[in-house]
Coordinates of C-alpha atoms and ligand atoms in Angstrom, one line a residue:
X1 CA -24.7 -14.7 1.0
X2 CA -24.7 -13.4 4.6
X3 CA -20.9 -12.7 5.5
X4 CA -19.0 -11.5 8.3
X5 CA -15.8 -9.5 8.0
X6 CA -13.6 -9.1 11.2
X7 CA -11.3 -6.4 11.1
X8 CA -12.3 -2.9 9.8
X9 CA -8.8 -1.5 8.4
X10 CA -8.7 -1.1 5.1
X11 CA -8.6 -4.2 3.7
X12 CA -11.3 -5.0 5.7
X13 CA -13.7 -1.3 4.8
X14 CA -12.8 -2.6 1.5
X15 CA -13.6 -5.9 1.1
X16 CA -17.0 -5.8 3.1
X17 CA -18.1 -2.4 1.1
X18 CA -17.2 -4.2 -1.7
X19 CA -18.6 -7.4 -1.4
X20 CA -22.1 -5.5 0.1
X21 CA -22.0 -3.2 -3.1
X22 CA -21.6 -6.6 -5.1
X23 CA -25.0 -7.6 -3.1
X24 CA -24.2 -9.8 -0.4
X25 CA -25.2 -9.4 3.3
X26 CA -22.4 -7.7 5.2
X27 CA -21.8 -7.4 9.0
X28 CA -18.1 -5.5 9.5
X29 CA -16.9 -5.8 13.3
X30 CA -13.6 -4.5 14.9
X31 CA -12.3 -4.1 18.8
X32 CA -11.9 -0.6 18.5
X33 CA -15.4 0.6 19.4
X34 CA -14.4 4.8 18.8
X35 CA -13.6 3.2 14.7
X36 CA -17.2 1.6 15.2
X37 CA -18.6 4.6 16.1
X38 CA -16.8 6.7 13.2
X39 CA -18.4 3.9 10.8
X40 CA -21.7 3.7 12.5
X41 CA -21.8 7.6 12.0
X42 CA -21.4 7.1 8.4
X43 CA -17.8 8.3 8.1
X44 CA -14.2 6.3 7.0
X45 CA -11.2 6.4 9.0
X46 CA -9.1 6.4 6.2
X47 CA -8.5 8.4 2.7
X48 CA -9.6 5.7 -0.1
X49 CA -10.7 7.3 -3.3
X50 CA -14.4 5.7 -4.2
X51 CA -15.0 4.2 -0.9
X52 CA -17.2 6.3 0.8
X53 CA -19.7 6.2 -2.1
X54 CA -19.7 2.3 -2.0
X55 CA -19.9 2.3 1.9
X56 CA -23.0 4.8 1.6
X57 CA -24.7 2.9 -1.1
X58 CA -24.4 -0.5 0.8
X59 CA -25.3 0.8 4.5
X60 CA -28.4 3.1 2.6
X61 CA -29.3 -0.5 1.0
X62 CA -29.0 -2.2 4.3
X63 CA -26.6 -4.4 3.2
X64 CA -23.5 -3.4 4.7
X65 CA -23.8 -2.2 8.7
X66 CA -21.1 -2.1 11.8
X67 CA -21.3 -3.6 15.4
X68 CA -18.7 -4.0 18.2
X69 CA -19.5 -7.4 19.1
X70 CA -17.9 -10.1 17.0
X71 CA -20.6 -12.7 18.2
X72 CA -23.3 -10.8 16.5
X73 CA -21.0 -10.5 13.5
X74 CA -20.2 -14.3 13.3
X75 CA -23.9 -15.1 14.1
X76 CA -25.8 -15.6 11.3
X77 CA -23.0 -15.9 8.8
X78 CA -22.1 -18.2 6.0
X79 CA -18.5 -16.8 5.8
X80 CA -16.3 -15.3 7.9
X81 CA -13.1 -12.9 6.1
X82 CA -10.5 -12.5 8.9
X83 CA -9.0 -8.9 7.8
X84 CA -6.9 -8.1 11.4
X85 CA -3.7 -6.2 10.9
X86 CA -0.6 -8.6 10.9
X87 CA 1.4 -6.0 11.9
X88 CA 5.2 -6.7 12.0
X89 CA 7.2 -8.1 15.4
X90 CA 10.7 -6.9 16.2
X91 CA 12.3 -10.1 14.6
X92 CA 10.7 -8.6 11.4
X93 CA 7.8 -12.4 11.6
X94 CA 4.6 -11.1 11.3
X95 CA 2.1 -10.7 14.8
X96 CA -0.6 -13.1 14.3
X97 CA -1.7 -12.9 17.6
X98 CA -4.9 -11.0 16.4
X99 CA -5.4 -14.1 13.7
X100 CA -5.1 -16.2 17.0
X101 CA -7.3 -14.5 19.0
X102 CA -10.0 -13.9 16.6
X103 CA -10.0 -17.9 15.7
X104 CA -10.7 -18.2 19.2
X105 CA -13.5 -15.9 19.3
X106 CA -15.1 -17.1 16.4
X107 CA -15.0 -20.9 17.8
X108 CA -16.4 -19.6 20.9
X109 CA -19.4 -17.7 18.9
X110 CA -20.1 -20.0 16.3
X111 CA -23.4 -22.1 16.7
X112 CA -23.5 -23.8 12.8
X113 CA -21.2 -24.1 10.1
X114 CA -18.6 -21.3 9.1
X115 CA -16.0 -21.2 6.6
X116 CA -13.8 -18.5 7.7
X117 CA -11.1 -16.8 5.2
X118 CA -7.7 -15.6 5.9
X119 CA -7.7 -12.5 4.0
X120 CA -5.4 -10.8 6.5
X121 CA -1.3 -11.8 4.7
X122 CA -0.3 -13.8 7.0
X123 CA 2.7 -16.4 6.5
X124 CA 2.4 -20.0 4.7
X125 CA 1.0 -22.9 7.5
X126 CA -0.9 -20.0 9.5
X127 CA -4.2 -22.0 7.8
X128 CA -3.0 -24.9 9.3
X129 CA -2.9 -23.4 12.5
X130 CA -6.0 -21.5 12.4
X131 CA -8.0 -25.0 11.1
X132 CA -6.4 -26.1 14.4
X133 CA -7.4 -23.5 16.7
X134 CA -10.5 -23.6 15.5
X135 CA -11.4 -27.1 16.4
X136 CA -9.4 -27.0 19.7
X137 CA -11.9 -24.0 20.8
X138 CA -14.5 -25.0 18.9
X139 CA -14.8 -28.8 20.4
X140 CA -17.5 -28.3 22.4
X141 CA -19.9 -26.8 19.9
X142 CA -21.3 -29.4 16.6
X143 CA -20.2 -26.6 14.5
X144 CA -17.7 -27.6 11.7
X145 CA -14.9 -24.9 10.5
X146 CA -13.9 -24.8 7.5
X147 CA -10.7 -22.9 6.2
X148 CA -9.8 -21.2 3.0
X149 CA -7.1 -18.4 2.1
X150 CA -8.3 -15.2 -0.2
X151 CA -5.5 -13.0 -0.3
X152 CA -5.9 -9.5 -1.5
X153 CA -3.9 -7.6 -4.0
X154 CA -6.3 -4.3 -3.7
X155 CA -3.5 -1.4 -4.2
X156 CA -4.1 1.5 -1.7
X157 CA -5.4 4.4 -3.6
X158 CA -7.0 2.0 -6.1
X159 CA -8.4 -0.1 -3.9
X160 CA -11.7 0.2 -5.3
X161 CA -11.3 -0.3 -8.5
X162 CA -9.0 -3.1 -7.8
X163 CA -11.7 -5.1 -5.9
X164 CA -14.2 -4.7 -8.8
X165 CA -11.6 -5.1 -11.5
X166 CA -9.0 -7.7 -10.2
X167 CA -6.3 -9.2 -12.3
X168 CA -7.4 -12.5 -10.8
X169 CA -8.6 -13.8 -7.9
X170 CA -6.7 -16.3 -5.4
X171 CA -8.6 -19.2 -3.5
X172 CA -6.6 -21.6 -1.3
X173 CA -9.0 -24.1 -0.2
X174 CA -9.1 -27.9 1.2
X175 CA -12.1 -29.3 -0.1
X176 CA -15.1 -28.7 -2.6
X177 CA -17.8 -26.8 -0.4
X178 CA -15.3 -24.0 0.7
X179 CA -14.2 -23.8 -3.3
X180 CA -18.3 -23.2 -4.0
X181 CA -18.8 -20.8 -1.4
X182 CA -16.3 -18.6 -2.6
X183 CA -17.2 -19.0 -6.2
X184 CA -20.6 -18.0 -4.8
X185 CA -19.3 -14.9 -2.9
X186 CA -17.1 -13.8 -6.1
X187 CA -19.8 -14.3 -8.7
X188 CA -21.1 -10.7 -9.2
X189 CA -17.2 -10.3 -10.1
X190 CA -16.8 -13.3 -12.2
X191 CA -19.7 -12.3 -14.3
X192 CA -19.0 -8.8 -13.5
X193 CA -22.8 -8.1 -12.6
X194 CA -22.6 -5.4 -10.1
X195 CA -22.8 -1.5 -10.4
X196 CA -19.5 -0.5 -10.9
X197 CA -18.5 2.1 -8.3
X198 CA -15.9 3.8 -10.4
X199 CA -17.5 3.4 -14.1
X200 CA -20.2 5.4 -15.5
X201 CA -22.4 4.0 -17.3
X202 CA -20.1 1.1 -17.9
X203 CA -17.2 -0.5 -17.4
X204 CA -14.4 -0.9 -20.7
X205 CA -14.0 -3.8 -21.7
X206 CA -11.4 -6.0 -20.5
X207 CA -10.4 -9.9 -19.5
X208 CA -12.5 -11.5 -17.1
X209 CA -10.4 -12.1 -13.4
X210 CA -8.6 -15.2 -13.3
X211 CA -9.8 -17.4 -10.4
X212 CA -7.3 -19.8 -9.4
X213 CA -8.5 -22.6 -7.0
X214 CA -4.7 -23.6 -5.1
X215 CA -3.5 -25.2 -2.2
X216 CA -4.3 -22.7 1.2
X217 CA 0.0 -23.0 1.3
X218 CA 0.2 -22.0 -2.3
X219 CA -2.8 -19.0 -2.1
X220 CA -0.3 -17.8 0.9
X221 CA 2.8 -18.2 -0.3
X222 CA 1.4 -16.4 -3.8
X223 CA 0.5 -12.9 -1.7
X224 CA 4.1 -12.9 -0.5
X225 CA 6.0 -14.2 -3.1
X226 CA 4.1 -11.1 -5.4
X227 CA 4.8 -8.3 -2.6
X228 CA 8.4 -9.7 -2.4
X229 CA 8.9 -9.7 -6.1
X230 CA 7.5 -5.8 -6.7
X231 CA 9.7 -5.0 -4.2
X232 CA 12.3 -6.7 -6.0
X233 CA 11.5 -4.7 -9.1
X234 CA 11.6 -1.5 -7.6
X235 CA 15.3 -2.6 -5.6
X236 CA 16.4 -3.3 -9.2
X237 CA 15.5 -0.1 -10.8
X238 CA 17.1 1.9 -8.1
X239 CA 20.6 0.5 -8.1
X240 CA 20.0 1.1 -11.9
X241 CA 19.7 4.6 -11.1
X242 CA 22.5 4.4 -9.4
X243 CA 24.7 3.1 -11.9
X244 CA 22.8 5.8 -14.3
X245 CA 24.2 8.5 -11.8
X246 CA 27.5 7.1 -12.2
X247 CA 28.2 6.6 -16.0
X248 CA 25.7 9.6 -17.5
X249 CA 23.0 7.0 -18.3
X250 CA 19.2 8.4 -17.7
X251 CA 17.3 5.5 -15.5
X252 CA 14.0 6.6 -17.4
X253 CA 15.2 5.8 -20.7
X254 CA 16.6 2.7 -19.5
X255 CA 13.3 1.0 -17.7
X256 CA 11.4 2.4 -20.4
X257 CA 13.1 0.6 -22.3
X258 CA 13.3 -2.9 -20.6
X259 CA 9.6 -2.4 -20.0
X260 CA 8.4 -2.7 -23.5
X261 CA 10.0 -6.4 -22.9
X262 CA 6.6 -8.6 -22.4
X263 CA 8.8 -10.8 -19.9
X264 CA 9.5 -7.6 -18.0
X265 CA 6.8 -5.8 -18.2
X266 CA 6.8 -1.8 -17.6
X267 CA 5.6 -1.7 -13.9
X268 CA 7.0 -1.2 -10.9
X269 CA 10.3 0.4 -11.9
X270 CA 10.0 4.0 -10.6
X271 CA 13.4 5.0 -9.0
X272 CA 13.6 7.0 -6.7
X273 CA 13.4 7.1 -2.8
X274 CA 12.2 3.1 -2.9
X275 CA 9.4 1.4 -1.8
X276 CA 7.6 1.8 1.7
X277 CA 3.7 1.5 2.9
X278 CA 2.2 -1.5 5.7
X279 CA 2.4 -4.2 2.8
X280 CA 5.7 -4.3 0.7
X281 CA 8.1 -3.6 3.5
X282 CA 6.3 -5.4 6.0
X283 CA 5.5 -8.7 3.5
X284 CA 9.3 -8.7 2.4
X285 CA 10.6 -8.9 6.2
X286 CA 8.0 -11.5 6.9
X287 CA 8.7 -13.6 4.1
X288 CA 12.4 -13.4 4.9
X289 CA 12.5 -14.9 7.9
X290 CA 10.2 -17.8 6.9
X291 CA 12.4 -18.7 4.6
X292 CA 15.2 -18.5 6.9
X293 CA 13.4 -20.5 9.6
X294 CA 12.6 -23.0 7.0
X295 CA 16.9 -23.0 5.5
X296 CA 16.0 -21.2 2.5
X297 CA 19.0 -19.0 1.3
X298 CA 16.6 -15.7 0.2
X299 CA 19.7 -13.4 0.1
X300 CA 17.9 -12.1 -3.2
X301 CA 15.5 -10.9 -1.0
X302 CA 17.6 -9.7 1.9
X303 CA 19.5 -7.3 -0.6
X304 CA 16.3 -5.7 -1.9
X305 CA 15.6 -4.6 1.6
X306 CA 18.8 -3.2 2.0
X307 CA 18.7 -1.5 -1.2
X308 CA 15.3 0.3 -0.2
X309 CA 16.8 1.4 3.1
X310 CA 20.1 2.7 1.9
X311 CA 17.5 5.0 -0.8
X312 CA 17.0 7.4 2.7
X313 CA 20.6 7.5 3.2
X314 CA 21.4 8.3 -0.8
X315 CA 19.2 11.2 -0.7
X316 CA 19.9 12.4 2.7
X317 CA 23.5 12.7 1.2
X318 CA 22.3 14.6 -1.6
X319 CA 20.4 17.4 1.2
X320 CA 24.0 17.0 3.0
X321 CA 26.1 17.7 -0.6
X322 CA 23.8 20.3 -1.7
X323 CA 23.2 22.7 1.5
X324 CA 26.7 22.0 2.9
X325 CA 25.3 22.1 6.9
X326 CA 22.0 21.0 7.2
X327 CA 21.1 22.6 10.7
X328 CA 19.3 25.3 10.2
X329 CA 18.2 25.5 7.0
X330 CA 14.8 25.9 6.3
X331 CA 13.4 22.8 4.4
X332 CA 9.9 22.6 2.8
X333 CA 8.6 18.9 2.5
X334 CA 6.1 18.1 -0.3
X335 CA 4.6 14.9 0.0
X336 CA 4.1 12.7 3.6
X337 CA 2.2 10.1 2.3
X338 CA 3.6 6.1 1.2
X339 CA 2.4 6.9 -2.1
X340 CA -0.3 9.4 -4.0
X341 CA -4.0 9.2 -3.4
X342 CA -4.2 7.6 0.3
X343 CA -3.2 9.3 3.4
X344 CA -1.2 6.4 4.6
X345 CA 1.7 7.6 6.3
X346 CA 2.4 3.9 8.1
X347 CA 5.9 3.0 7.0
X348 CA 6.0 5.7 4.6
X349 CA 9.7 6.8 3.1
X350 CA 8.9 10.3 3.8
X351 CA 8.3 10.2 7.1
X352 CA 12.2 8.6 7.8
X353 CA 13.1 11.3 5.8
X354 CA 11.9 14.2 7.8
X355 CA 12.9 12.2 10.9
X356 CA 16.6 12.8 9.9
X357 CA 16.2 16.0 8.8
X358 CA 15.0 16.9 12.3
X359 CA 17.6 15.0 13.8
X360 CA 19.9 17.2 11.9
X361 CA 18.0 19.9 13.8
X362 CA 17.1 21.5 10.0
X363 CA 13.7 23.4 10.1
X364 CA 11.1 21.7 8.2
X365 CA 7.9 22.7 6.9
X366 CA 5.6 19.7 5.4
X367 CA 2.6 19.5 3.1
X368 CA 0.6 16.8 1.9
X369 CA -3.0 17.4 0.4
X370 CA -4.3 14.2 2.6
X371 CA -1.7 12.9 4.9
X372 CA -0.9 15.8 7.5
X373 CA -3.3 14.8 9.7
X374 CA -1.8 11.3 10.2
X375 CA 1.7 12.9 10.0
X376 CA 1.0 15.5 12.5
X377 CA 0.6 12.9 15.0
X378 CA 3.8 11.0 15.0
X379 CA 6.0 13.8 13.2
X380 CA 6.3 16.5 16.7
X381 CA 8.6 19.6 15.9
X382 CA 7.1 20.1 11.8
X383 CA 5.4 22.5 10.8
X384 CA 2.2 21.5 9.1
X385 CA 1.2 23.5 6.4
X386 CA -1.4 23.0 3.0
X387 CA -0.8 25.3 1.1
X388 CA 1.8 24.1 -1.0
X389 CA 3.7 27.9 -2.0
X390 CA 3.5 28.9 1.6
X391 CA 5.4 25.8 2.8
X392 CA 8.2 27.0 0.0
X393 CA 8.0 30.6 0.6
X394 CA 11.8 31.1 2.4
X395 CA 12.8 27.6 2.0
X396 CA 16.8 26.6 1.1
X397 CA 15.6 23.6 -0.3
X398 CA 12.1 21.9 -1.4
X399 CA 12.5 17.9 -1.2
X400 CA 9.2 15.9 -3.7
X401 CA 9.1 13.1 -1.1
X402 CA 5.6 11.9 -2.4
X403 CA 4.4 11.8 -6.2
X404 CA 1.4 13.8 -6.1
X405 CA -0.3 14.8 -9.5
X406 CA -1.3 18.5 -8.1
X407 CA 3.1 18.8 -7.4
X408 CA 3.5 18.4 -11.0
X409 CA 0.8 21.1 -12.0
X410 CA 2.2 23.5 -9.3
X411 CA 3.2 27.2 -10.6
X412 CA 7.0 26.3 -10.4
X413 CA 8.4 29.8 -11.6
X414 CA 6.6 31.8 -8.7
X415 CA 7.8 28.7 -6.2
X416 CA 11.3 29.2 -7.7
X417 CA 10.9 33.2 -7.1
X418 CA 9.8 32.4 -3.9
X419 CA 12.3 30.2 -2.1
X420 CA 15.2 31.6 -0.4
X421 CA 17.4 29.8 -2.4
X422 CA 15.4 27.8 -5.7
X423 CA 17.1 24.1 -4.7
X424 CA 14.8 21.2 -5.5
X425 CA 15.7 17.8 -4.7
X426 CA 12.9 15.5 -6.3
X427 CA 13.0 11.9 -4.7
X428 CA 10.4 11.0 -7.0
X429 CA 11.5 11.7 -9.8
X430 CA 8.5 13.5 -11.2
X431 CA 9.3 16.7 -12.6
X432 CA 12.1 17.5 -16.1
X433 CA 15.3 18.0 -15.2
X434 CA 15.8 20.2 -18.4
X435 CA 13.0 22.6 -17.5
X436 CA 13.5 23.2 -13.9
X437 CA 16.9 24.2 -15.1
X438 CA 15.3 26.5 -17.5
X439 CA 13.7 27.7 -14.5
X440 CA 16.6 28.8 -12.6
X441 CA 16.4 25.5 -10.1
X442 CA 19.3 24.2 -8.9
X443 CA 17.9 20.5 -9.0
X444 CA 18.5 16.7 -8.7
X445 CA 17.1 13.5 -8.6
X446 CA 17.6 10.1 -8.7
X447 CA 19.3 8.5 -11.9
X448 CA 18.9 10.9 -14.8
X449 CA 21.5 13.6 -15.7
X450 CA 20.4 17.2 -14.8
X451 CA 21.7 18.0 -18.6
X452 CA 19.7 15.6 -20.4
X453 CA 17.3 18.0 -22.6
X454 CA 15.0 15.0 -23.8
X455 CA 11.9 13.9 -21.9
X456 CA 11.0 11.6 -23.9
X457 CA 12.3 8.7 -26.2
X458 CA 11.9 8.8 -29.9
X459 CA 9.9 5.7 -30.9
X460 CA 9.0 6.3 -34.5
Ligands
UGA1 C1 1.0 -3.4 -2.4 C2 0.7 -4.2 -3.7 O1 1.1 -3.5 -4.9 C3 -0.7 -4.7 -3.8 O2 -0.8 -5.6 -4.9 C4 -1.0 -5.5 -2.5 O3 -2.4 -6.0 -2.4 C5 -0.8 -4.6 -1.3 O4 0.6 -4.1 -1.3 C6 -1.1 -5.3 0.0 O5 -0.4 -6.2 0.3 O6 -2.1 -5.0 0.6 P1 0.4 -0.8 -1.8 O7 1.1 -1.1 -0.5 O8 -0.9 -0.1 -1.8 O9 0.2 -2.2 -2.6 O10 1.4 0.0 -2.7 P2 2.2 -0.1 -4.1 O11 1.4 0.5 -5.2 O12 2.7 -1.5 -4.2 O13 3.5 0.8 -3.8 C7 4.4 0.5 -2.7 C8 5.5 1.4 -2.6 O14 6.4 1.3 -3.8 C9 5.1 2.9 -2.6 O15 5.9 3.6 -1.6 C10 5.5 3.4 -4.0 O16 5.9 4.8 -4.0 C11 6.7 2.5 -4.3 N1 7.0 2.3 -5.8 C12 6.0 1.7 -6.5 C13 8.2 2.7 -6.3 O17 9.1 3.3 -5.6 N2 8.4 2.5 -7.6 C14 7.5 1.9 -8.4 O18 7.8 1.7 -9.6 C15 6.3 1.5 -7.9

């Protein structure tokens, strides 16, 4: 099918690369003409594993190509996925004044029938209002509009693999033409006849998605509800790792342990330094105050964010306990990004962290194998460097803000020879308590006991 996709963050890189590597006819437009540019010129803005092969392989098949003008885009499509940012307003409600305004170019543009896709989250009754604005700005054209919600559950990092692999996939639409065309556009997934990206020669074998044809209400009330409920998980594991700290429990053993409960389920509860990235923290706010406009009681909710903030202040009390004054002290940062494998740095708990630490007028050093770049340009007064030993070398304390794979491989002795003074603080709780002690590290963490010698549980 010949689609347009508006919006070329990464949801929308994603989903057009995705859908042109799945064969359909993508045009991918955005306002910001320097990303066009970056895009035309054959590179990403962002740091998502797999994407760059797919966006090659779709533009070399001339499937997949970039233009500035959203007329052009909206031209000859079928379908039209709105993927702007819905970035969040002071009142914590999501801005859907770039939903608005792209409604209102797409009604102006339009010269047949569209059916344009809310792929951006956006709050339950925005398809109502976008079927509205639409026709309103539309009324002087014979085009019809018709509206659907497709929200996206692609994890960053994953995001590829997600697309072509999806647990299911969510359709919110009003009437039997819109449920077709999406079918149509999902197909290749369905049937899972595409060339899959990230599995040579092919993929394991596994359940086909779900596709579950809802109310456009229900399809946008499902993308929050999920955020707000893996946020909810996390929340929960961390004031279990509080109460772990507390009474000489270790959190690992404990969520392992719930986990192997089907109705529980093992993801998602990670303590640590909580959860943070442009969705989860942003989705939770949002959803919070619809349910408070609407005189829902979500306190549930309410006291998951608060949890996740109070995680900064928990471990900036450990830095406080363990180096007694905090001005000063040379700190060496591993880990800026939300999370491992994107360089996402938009909400991200580590950036907060080394916010306070300068505050606290502490020297910090800060490395991240994809992320400085981003960090560098809202983090003045750090030091920025890669390689990970020469950000310790000196240091009174090393912080694991960010769970990296390569931090858990690193040469920890010679770190631990190099440091100033061998304190490691690891928010993430990645590394073994019992041998960084054998290591010489003064070192903590969030919810298991630095004298607990087991790392794992005995199943047999
Ligand atoms: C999240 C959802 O997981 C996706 O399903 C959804 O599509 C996406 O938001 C979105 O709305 O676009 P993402 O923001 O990429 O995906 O990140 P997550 O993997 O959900 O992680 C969020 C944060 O939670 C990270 O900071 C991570 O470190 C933290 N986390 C995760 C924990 O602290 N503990 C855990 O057990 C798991």
């Amino acid at each position: 099918m010949r689609l347009a996709v508006i919006g070329c963050g990464y949801v929308g890189l994603v989903t057009g690369s995705c859908l042109a590597e799945a064969g359909h006819e993508v045009v991918a437009t955005d306002n910001d003409v320097a990303r066009i540019e970056t895009l035309r010129a054959g590179r990403l803005p962002i740091h998502e594993p797999g994407l760059d092969l797919v966006m090659q392989r779709a533009c070399a098949a001339g499937r997949l190509r970039f233009t500035g003008d959203l007329a052009e885009a909206v031209g000859a499509a079928e379908a039209i996925f709105i993927c702007v940012g819905t970035p969040p307003l002071e009142s914590g409600e999501a801005d859907l004044s770039a939903i608005d305004n792209v409604a209102r170019q797409i009604a102006a543009a339009a010269s047949s029938p569209k059916l344009v896709i809310e792929k951006s989250t956006v709050p339950a009754q925005t398809g109502e209002q976008l079927r509205r604005a639409l026709a309103v700005y539309g009324r002087n054209s014979d085009t019809t509009f018709r509206v659907a919600s497709n929200p996206e559950f692609l994890r960053e990092g994953t995001a590829v693999y997600d697309f072509f692999h999806p647990d299911r996939i969510v359709i919110g639409v009003e009437d039997q033409e819109a449920q077709r065309q999406l079918r149509e556009i999902y197909r290749p997934i369905l049937e899972g006849k595409f060339r899959c990206p990230v599995h040579q020669p092919v993929c394991p074998a596994g359940r086909p998605p779900a596709f579950l044809v809802t109310t456009i209400a229900s399809a946008e009330l499902i993308k929050h509800a999920s955020n707000s409920f893996l946020g909810l998980k996390i929340s929960y594991a961390n004031v279990i790792a509080d109460l772990c700290e507390r009474l000489g429990g270790d959190v690992e053993e404990v969520t392992r342990a719930m986990g192997l409960d089907p109705r529980i389920g093992p993801q998602f509860l990670n303590a640590g330094l909580g959860f943070g990235g442009f969705c989860l923290p942003k989705d939770i706010q949002a959803f919070l105050r619809l349910a408070e406009r609407h005189g829902v009681d979500f306190t549930l909710l309410k006291e998951t964010e608060k949890i996740n903030k109070r995680r900064i202040d928990q471990l900036m009390e450990k830095i406080q306990k363990a180096l007694w004054v905090v001005k000063d002290k040379r700190i060496a940062v591993l880990g800026l990004a939300f999370k491992p494998n994107t360089d996402d740095v938009r909400f991200a708990p580590a950036i907060e962290v080394v916010r306070r630490l300068l505050a606290e007028r502490a020297v910090v050093r800060a490395s991240d194998p994809v992320a400085m770049e981003k960090a560098r340009a809202i983090l003045p007064g750090v030091e920025f460097i890669e390689d990970p030993y020469r950000a310790a070398q000196g240091a009174d304390a090393l912080l694991l803000l960010t769970e990296w794979a390569q931090y858990r491989e690193l040469d920890w002795k010679r770190i631990s020879r190099e440091m100033a003074r061998p304190l490691v603080i690891d928010a993430r709780n990645m590394l073994s308590p019992a041998e960084m002690k054998a290591l010489g590290f003064e070192y903590d963490c969030f919810g298991r006991p630095a004298l607990n010698t087991r790392t794992t549980l005995v199943t047999a």
